[in-house]
Coordinates of C-alpha atoms in Angstrom, one line a residue:
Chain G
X1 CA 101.8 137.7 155.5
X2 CA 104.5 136.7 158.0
X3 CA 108.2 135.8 157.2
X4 CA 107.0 132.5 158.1
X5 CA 104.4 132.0 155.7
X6 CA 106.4 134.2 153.0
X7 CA 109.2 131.6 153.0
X8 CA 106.7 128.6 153.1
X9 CA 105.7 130.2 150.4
X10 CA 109.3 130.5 148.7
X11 CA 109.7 126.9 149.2
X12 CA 106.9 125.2 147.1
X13 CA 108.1 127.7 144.8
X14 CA 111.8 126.7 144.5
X15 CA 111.0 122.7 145.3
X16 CA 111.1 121.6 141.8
X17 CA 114.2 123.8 141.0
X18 CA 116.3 121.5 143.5
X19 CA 117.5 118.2 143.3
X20 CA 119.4 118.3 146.9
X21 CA 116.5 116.9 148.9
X22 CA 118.1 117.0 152.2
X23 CA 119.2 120.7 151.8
X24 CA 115.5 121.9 150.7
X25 CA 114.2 119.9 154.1
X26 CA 116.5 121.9 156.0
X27 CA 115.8 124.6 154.1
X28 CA 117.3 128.1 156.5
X29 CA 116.8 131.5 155.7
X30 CA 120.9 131.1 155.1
X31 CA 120.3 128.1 152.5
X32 CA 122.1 129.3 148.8
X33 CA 120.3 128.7 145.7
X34 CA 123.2 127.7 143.9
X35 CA 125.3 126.3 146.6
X36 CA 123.4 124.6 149.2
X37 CA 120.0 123.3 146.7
X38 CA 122.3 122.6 144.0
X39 CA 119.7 124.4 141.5
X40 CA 120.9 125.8 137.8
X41 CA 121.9 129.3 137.7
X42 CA 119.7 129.5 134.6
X43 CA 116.1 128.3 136.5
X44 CA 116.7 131.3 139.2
X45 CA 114.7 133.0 135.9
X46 CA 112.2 130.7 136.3
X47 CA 112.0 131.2 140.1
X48 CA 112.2 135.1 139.4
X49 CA 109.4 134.1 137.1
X50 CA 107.5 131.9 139.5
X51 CA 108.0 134.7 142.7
X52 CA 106.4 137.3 140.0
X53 CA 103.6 135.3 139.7
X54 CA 102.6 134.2 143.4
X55 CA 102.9 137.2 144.7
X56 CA 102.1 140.0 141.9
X57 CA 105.6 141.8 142.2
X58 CA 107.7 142.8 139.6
X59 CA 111.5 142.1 139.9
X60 CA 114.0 144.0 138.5
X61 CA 117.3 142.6 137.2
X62 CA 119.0 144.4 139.6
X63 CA 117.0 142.6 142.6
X64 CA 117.2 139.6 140.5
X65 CA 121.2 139.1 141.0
X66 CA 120.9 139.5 143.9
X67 CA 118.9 136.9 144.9
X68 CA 120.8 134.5 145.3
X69 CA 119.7 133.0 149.1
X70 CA 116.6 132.8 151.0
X71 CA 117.1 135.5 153.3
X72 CA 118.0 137.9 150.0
X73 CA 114.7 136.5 148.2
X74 CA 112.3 137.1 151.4
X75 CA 114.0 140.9 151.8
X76 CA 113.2 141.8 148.3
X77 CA 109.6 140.1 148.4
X78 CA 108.6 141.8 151.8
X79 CA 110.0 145.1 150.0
X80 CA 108.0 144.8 147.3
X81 CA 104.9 144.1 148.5
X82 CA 105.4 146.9 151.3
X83 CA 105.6 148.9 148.4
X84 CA 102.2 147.8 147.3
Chain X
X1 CA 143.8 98.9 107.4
X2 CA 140.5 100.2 107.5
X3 CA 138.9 99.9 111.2
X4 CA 135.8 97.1 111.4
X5 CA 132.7 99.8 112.8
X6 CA 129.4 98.0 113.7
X7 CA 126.2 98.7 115.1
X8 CA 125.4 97.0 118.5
X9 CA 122.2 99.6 119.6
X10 CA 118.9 101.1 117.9
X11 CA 116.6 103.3 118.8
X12 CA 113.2 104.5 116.8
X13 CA 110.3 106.7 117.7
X14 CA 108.8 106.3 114.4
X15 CA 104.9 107.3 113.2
X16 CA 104.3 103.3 112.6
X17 CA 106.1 102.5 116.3
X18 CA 108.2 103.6 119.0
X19 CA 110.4 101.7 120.5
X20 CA 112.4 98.8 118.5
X21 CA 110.0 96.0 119.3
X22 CA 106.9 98.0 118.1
X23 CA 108.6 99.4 115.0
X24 CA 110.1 95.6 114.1
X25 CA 106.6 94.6 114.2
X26 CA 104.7 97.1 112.0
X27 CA 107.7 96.9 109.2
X28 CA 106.8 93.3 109.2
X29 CA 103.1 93.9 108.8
X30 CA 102.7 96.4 106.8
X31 CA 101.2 98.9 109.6
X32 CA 100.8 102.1 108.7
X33 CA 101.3 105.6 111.1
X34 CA 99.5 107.9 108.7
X35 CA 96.8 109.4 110.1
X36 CA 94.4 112.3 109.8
X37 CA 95.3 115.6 111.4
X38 CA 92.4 117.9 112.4
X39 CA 95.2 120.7 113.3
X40 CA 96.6 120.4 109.2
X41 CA 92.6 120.7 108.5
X42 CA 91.6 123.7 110.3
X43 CA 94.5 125.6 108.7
X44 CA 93.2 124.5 105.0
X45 CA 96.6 122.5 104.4
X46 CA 95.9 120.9 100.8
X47 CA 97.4 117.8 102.4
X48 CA 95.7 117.2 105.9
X49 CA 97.1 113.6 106.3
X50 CA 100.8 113.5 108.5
X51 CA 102.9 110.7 110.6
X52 CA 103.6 111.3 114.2
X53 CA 104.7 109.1 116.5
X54 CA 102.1 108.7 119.5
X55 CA 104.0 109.3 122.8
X56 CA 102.2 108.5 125.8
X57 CA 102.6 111.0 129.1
X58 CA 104.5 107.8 130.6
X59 CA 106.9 107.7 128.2
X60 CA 108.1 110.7 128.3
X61 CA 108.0 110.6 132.4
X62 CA 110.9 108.1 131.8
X63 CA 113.2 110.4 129.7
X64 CA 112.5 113.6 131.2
X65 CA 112.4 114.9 134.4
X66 CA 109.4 117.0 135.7
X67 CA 111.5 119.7 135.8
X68 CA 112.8 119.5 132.0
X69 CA 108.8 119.0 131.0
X70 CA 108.2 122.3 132.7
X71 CA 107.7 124.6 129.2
X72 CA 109.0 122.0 127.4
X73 CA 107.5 122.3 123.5
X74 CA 109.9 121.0 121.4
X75 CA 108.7 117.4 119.8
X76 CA 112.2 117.0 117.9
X77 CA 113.8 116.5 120.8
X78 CA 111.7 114.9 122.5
X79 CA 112.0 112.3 119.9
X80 CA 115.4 112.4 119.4
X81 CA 115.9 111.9 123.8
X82 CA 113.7 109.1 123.3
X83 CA 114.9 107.3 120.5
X84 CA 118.6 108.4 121.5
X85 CA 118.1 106.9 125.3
X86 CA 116.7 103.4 123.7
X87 CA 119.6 102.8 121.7
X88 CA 122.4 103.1 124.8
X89 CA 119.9 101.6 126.3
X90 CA 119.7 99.0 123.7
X91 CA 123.7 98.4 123.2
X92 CA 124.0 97.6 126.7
X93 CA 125.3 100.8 127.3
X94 CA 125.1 102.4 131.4
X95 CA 123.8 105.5 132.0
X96 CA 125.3 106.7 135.3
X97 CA 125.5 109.6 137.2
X98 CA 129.2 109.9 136.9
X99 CA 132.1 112.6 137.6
X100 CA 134.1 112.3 134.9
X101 CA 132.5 112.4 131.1
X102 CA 132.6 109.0 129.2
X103 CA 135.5 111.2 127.0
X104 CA 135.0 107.9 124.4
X105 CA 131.6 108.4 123.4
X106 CA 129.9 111.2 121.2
X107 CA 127.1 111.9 119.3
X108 CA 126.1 113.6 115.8
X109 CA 122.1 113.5 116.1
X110 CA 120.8 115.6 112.8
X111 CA 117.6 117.8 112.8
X112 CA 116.2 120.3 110.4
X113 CA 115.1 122.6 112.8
X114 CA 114.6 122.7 116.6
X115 CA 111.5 123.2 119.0
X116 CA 109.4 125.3 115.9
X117 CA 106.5 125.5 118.9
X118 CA 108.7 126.4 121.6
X119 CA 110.2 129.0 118.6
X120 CA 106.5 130.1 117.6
X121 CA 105.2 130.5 121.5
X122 CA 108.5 132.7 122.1
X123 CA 108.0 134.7 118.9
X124 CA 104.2 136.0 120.6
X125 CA 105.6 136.8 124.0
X126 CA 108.2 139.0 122.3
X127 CA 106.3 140.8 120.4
X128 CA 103.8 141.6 123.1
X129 CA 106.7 142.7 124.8
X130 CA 107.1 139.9 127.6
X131 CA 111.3 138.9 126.7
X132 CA 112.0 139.1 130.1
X133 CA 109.0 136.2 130.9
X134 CA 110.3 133.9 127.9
X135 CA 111.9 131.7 130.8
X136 CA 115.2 130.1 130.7
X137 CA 114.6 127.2 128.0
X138 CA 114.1 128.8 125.2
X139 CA 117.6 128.7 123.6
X140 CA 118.2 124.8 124.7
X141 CA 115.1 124.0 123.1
X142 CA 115.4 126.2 119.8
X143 CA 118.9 125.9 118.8
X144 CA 119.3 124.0 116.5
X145 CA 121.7 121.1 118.4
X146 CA 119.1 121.2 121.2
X147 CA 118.5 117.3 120.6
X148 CA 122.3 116.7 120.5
X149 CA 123.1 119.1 123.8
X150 CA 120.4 117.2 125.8
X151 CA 121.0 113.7 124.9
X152 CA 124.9 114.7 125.7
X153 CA 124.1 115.6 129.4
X154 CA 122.0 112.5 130.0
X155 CA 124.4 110.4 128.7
X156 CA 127.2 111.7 130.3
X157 CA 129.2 112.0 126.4
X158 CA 132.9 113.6 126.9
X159 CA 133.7 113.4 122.8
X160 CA 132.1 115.0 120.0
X161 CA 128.4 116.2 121.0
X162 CA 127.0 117.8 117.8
X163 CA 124.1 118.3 115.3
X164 CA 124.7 118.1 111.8
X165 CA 121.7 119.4 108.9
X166 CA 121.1 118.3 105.5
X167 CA 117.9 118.4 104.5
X168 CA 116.7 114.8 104.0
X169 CA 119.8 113.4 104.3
X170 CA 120.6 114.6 107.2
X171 CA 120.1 110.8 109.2
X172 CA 121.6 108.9 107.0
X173 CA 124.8 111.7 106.8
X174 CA 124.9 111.5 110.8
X175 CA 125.5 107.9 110.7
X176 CA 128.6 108.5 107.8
X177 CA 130.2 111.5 109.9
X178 CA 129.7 109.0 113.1
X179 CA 131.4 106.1 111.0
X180 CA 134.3 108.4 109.8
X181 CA 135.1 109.8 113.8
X182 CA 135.6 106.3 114.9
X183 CA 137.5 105.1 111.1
X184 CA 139.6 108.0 112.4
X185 CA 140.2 106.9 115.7
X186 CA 139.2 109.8 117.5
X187 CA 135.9 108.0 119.2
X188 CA 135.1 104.6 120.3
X189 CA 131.1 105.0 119.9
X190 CA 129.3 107.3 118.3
X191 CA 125.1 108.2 118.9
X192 CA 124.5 108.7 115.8
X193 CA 120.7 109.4 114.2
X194 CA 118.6 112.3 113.6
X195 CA 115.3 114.1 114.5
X196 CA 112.3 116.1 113.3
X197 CA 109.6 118.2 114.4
X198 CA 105.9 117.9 113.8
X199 CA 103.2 119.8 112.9
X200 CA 102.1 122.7 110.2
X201 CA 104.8 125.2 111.2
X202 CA 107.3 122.5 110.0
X203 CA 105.3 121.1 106.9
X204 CA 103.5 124.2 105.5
X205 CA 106.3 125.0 103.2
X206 CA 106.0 121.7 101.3
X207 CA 101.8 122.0 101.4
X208 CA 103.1 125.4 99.6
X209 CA 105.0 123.5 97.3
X210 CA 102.1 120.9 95.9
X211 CA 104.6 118.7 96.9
X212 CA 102.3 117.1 99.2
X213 CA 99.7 114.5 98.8
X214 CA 96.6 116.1 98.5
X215 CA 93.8 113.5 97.6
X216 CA 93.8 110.9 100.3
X217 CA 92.5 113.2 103.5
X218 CA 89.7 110.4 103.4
X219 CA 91.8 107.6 103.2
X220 CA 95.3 108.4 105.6
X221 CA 96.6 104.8 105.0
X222 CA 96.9 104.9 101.1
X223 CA 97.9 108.8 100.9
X224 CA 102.0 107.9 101.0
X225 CA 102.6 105.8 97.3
X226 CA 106.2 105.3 96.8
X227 CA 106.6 104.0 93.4
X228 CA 102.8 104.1 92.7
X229 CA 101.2 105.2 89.2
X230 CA 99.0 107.0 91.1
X231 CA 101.7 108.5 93.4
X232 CA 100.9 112.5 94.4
X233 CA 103.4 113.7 96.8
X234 CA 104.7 112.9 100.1
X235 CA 102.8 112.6 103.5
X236 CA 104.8 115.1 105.8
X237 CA 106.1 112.6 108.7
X238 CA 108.3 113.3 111.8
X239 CA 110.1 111.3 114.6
X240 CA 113.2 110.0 115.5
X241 CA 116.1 107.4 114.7
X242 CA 119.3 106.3 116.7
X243 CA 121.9 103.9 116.1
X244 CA 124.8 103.4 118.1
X245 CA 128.2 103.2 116.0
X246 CA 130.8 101.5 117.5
X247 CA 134.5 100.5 117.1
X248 CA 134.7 96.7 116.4
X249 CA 137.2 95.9 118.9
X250 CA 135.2 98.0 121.5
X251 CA 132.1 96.2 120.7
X252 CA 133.4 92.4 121.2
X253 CA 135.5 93.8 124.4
X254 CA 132.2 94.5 125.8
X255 CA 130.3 91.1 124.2
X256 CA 127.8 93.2 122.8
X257 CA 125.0 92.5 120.1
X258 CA 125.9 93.5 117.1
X259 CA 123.4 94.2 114.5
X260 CA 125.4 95.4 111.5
X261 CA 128.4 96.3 110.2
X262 CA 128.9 99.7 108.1
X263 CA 130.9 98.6 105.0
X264 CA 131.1 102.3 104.1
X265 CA 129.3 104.9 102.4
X266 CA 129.5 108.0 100.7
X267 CA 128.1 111.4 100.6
X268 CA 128.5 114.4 98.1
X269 CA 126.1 117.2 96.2
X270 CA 125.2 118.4 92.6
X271 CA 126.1 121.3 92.9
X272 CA 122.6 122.4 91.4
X273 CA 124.2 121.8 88.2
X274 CA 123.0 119.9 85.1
X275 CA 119.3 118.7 86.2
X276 CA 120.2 119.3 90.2
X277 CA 118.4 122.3 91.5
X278 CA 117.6 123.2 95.1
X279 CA 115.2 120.8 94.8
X280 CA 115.9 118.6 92.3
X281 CA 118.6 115.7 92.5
X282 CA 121.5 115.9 89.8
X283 CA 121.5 112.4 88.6
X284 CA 125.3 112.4 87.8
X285 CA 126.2 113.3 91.7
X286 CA 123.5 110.7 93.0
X287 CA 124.9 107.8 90.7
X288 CA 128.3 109.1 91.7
X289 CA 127.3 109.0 95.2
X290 CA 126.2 104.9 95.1
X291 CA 129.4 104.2 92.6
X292 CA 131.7 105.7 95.5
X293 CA 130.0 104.5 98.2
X294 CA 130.6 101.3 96.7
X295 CA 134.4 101.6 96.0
X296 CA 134.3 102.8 99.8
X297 CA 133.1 99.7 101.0
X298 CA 135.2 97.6 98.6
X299 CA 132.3 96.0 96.9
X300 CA 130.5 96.3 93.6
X301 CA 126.8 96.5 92.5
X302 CA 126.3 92.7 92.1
X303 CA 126.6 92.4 95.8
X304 CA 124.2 94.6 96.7
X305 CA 121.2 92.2 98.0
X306 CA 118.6 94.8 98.5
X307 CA 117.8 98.7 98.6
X308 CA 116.1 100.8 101.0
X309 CA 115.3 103.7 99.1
X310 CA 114.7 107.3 99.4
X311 CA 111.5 107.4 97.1
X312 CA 109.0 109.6 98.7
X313 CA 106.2 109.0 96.7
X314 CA 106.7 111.5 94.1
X315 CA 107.4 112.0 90.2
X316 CA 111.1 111.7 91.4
X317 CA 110.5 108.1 92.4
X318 CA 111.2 106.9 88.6
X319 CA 114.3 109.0 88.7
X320 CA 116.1 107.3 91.2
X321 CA 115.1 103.6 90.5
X322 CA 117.0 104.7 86.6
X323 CA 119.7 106.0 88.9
X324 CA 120.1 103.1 91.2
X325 CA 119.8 100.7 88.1
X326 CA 123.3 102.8 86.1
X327 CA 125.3 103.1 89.5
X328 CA 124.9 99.6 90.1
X329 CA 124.7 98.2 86.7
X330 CA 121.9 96.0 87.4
X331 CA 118.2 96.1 85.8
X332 CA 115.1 94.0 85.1
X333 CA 115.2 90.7 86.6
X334 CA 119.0 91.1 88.0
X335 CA 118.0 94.0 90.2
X336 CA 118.2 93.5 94.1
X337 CA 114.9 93.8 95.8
X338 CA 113.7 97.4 96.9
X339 CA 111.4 99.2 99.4
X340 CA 110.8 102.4 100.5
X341 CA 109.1 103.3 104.3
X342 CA 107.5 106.5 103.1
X343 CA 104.6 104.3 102.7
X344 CA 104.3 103.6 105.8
X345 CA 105.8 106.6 107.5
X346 CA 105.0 109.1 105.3
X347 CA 108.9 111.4 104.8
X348 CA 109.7 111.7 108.2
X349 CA 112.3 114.6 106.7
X350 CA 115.5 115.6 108.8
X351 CA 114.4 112.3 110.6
X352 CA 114.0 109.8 107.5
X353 CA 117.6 108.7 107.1
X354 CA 118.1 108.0 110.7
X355 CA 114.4 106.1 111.0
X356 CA 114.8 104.3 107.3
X357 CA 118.3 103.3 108.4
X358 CA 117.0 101.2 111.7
X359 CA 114.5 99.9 109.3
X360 CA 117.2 98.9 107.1
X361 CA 119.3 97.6 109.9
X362 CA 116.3 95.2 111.2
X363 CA 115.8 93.8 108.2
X364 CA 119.3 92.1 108.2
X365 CA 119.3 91.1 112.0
X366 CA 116.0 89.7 111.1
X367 CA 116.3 88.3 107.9
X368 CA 113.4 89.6 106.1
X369 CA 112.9 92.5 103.6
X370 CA 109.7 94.2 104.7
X371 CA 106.6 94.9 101.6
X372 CA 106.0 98.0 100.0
X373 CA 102.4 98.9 100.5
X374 CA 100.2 101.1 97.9
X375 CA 102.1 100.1 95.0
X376 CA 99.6 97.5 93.5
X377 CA 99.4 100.1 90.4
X378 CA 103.6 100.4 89.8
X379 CA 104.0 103.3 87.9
X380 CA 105.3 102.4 84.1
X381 CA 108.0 103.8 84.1
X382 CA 109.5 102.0 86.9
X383 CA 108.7 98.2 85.7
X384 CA 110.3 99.5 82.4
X385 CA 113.8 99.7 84.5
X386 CA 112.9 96.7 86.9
X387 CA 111.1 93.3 87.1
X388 CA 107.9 94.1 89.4
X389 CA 109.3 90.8 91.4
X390 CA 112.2 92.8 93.0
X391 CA 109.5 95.2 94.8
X392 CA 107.9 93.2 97.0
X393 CA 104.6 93.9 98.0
X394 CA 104.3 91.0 101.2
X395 CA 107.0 91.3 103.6
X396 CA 109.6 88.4 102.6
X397 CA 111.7 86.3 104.6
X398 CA 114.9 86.7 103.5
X399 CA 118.3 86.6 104.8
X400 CA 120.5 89.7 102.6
X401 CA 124.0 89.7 103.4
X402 CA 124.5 93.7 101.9
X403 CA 122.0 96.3 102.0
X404 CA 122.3 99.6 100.2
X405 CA 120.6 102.6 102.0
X406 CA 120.2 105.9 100.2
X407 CA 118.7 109.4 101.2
X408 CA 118.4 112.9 99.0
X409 CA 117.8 116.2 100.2
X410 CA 116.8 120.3 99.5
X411 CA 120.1 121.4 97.9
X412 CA 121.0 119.1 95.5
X413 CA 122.8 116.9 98.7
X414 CA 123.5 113.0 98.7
X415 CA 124.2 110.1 101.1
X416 CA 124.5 106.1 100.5
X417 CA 125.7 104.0 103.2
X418 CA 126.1 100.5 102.7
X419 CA 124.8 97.8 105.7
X420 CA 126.4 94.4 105.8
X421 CA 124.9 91.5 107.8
X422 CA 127.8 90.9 110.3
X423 CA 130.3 88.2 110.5
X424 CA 133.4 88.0 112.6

């Protein structure tokens, strides 16, 4: 999978998470979770949850607060499944 | 002198209707929400009759977001969102999306317990070890102000936002503590009702009891027999009711519709002394409870026009008619005319005050005083206190101008509030 695909990916995963519409359409791998999509710190555990699931990873809580942008999220995920 | 505090908005997902319109029209004809319940059934409940309200996926697509639906398992809230929502909705009240809190408005919405299927679901993962894949709703939906914590961030409430728990008078109590914020003049409007879950993990410890009625799984619709010879036990209910208490002078500066007025009320406990128990009433506190709530609302018993009771449809039902008839000093023919909605219903529980209340409430806007059903066959010992006329078993059309609403709970705990039509 390509960083492309990986973060089309991310996106259907975060979409219902966000309720700033125009920040998830311009969705960069800069774009913050909190800052720019406006989404509840507590549902990055659901999209920890939701990452898990889509791509068979585990994520420890020490990856998990870190990832708090898109280009944090893909790192981790392309270092997990590397590690596959 | 005493602050005026009225009602302008009401809410109700209730087994027998959701929504106010629904609801007005199955009090007036006798329509029942007791059902059969395969689930209560297939666990071997002795009682597998119950009251639910029926929520369609639509309705629920109005209050919540898809997001907020996601894992969402918790029916006493749900009820209590939708009920809550109606009433703002219904006192004319906005719900916007603004900066700054509405610091005037509050809510105490009661419950008994919260989310008992989100709680039950949770309990499985952890023991198989998966706490860290619970998700990030679990405590919103569980604790036990989860109703009063969401309807606070929908509506945008800067006062008091809290969840208060008394058994089965926990909806009629939430209206009092509502009515004593704004006598106190530290909130303009309270939300004020109460919720309850449904299903076995909620009623199971009454089917343990035998409090529960047990010989009607054939026949739903006559299983709940308030004041009935034949009377069993209760039919375990749930749902939701929400009224919106209001200042007077708020309520006019706003020309809204006002339903009722609270005259006052009272509530207070046994103790579990003399013939109170944890689940038993003490008759002294209860006619104690009426006699104040009375004094409260500067009245006495002759102007009480009618009673919605508490009377679930058990032995307890004689009880409180003998209690109602020394607090107010009224008996046989001179007794006001009383109902109970357990028949219909079933004992909706935490939820019963709040739902019994908006019953109560209608019936003065409306002028009527709605039937008791199943109580062809009054039990003896009740038309030995009062004249069979003053329980009505057709819905009458009736204009009251005071109505006395009581509810008794688990731990010997009282609450009377007394509803006056309203005049300026």
């Amino acid at each position: 999978m390509n960083k492309q695909e990986l973060i089309l990916k991310l996106k259907t995963i975060i979409k219902p998470y966000t309720t700033n519409t125009e920040a998830f359409d311009n969705l960069t791998e800069e774009t913050d979770f909190i800052n720019d999509l406006s989404i509840n710190s507590a549902n990055l555990v659901d999209i920890v949850l939701d990452i898990e699931e889509t791509f068979d990873v585990v994520i420890d809580n020490t990856d998990m607060e870190r990832m708090l942008d898109v280009k944090t999220a893909v790192e981790i995920i392309e270092t997990k499944l590397a590690a596959k | 002198m005493k602050k005026r505090v009225v009602i302008t908005g009401l809410g109700v997902a209730a087994p027998n209707g959701v929504g106010i319109a629904a609801f007005t029209h199955a009090l007036k004809n006798g329509i029942s929400g007791i059902r059969h319940d395969a689930q209560l059934q297939e666990l071997q409940f002795s009682c597998q009759i119950a009251a639910q309200p029926q929520i369609s996926e639509e309705l629920k697509a109005r209050y919540f977001t898809e997001l907020e639906l996601r894992g969402f398992n918790s029916s006493g809230i749900l009820y209590g969102v939708i009920a809550g929502m109606e009433a703002w909705q219904n006192a004319g009240l906005p719900i916007e999306k603004n900066e700054e809190p509405d610091w005037d408005s509050g809510t105490v919405f009661g419950s008994g317990t919260s989310g008992i299927d989100k709680f039950r679901e949770s309990i499985y993962k952890i023991d198989d070890l998966q706490t860290r894949r619970l998700g990030s709703t679990v405590v919103a939906q569980t604790m036990n102000s989860g109703v009063s914590a969401y309807l606070g961030g929908k509506l945008g409430l800067g006062n008091q936002v809290t969840t208060n728990s008394s058994a089965c008078s926990t909806g009629t109590e939430a209206i009092l503590m509502a009515y004593d914020r704004i006598q106190s003049g530290q909130a303009k409007r309270v939300l004020a009702g109460s919720t309850g879950d449904s299903g076995p993990y909620i009623w199971a410890g009454f089917d343990a009891l035998r409090v529960c009625s047990s010989k009607y799984n054939e026949n739903p619709e006559d299983g709940s027999r308030p004041m009935s010879a034949s009377a069993a036990g209760f039919v375990p209910g749930s749902g939701a009711g929400a009224l919106v208490v209001e200042e007077l002078d708020s309520a006019l500066e706003r020309g809204a519709n006002i339903y009722a007025e609270i005259l006052g009320g009272h509530v207070n406990s046994g103790g579990q002394r003399g013939n109170g128990s944890m689940t038993a009433p003490n008759s002294t506190a209860v006619q104690r409870c009426i006699t104040t709530a009375l004094q409260n609302a500067g009245i006495s018993g002759k102007d009480v026009d009618a009673i919605n009771g508490h009377l679930t449809a058990t032995t307890k039902d004689s009880l409180e008619i003998e209690n109602w008839t020394k607090a107010l000093g009224r008996n046989g023919a001179d007794f006001p005319y009383i109902n109970s909605l357990k028949s219909l219903t079933g004992h909706c529980l935490s939820a019963a005050g709040s739902i019994e209340s908006v019953a109560t409430v209608l019936q003065l806007h409306e002028d009527f005083i709605f039937g008791n059903t199943n109580c062809d066959d009054l039990h003896p010992e009740i038309t030995a206190l009062i004249d069979a006329s003053k329980i009505p078993l057709q819905t009458l059309e009736r204009t009251s101008t005071i109505i006395a609403k009581a509810s008794f709970g688990f731990g010997d705990v009282n609450a009377c509030i007394l509803f006056k039509k309203f005049q300026k």
